[in-house]
Amino acid sequence: AFPADILDRASLTDALDAASARFGGIDVLEYSPAPHSAVPGLTVVAPSEATVDNLQPMIEYGFYGAVAAVRAVLPA
């Protein structure tokens, strides 16, 4: 296993680098973060209650983590 903290992009990149080194590259990336326990700062709100401040952690978690993961596995 190659555990990583999605909110810590260096941790995510390190885990993907380790997996790539172990298996000789990464051909397919499945990115589907689903917290198994509470993640500090992540809250689900009704659309009518959404603000930039309460959506930012979800964007960091779901979107920017995906961008970092894809960039880490793309060929140089």
Tab-separated table of C-alpha atoms in Angstrom:
chain	number	residue	atom	x	y	z
A	1	ALA	CA	0.000	0.000	0.000
A	2	PHE	CA	1.058	3.560	-0.670
A	3	PRO	CA	-0.906	5.724	1.763
A	4	ALA	CA	-1.071	9.472	1.271
A	5	ASP	CA	-2.832	12.524	2.622
A	6	ILE	CA	-4.725	14.035	-0.298
A	7	LEU	CA	-4.634	17.462	1.326
A	8	ASP	CA	-0.827	17.263	1.538
A	9	ARG	CA	0.232	17.381	-2.104
A	10	ALA	CA	3.840	16.434	-1.301
A	11	SER	CA	2.565	13.319	0.522
A	12	LEU	CA	0.374	12.430	-2.447
A	13	THR	CA	3.193	12.941	-4.941
A	14	ASP	CA	5.624	10.923	-2.797
A	15	ALA	CA	3.178	8.002	-2.595
A	16	LEU	CA	2.595	8.017	-6.349
A	17	ASP	CA	6.340	8.262	-7.007
A	18	ALA	CA	6.921	5.269	-4.714
A	19	ALA	CA	4.204	3.253	-6.479
A	20	SER	CA	5.645	4.174	-9.856
A	21	ALA	CA	9.142	3.129	-8.780
A	22	ARG	CA	7.837	-0.157	-7.344
A	23	PHE	CA	5.762	-1.136	-10.375
A	24	GLY	CA	7.755	0.465	-13.183
A	25	GLY	CA	5.285	3.245	-13.909
A	26	ILE	CA	1.586	3.927	-13.554
A	27	ASP	CA	-0.616	3.161	-16.541
A	28	VAL	CA	-4.009	3.862	-14.964
A	29	LEU	CA	-4.860	6.296	-12.183
A	30	GLU	CA	-8.085	5.772	-10.233
A	31	TYR	CA	-8.707	8.887	-8.163
A	32	SER	CA	-11.811	8.647	-6.044
A	33	PRO	CA	-11.163	10.110	-2.626
A	34	ALA	CA	-13.742	9.048	-0.106
A	35	PRO	CA	-12.982	9.868	3.501
A	36	HIS	CA	-13.487	6.932	5.841
A	37	SER	CA	-13.550	9.260	8.812
A	38	ALA	CA	-14.095	12.948	9.405
A	39	VAL	CA	-11.677	15.222	7.567
A	40	PRO	CA	-11.008	18.484	9.399
A	41	GLY	CA	-12.522	21.401	7.516
A	42	LEU	CA	-14.684	19.341	5.149
A	43	THR	CA	-18.371	20.010	5.585
A	44	VAL	CA	-21.335	19.369	3.363
A	45	VAL	CA	-23.797	22.230	3.124
A	46	ALA	CA	-26.970	22.863	1.186
A	47	PRO	CA	-26.414	24.766	-2.067
A	48	SER	CA	-28.221	27.757	-0.588
A	49	GLU	CA	-25.654	27.837	2.244
A	50	ALA	CA	-22.564	27.461	0.045
A	51	THR	CA	-19.895	30.118	0.360
A	52	VAL	CA	-16.370	30.430	-0.982
A	53	ASP	CA	-15.064	29.764	2.516
A	54	ASN	CA	-16.991	26.560	3.155
A	55	LEU	CA	-16.481	25.197	-0.378
A	56	GLN	CA	-12.725	25.815	-0.547
A	57	PRO	CA	-11.750	22.740	1.537
A	58	MET	CA	-13.873	20.493	-0.711
A	59	ILE	CA	-12.212	21.972	-3.792
A	60	GLU	CA	-8.787	21.378	-2.226
A	61	TYR	CA	-9.770	17.791	-1.422
A	62	GLY	CA	-11.578	16.746	-4.577
A	63	PHE	CA	-10.212	18.918	-7.359
A	64	TYR	CA	-6.705	20.096	-6.531
A	65	GLY	CA	-5.809	16.643	-5.208
A	66	ALA	CA	-6.867	15.158	-8.549
A	67	VAL	CA	-4.777	17.692	-10.459
A	68	ALA	CA	-1.730	16.895	-8.307
A	69	ALA	CA	-2.247	13.140	-8.763
A	70	VAL	CA	-2.596	13.381	-12.541
A	71	ARG	CA	0.468	15.603	-12.824
A	72	ALA	CA	2.457	13.138	-10.714
A	73	VAL	CA	1.739	10.188	-13.016
A	74	LEU	CA	1.876	11.836	-16.431
A	75	PRO	CA	4.975	10.958	-18.437
A	76	ALA	CA	7.731	13.543	-18.191
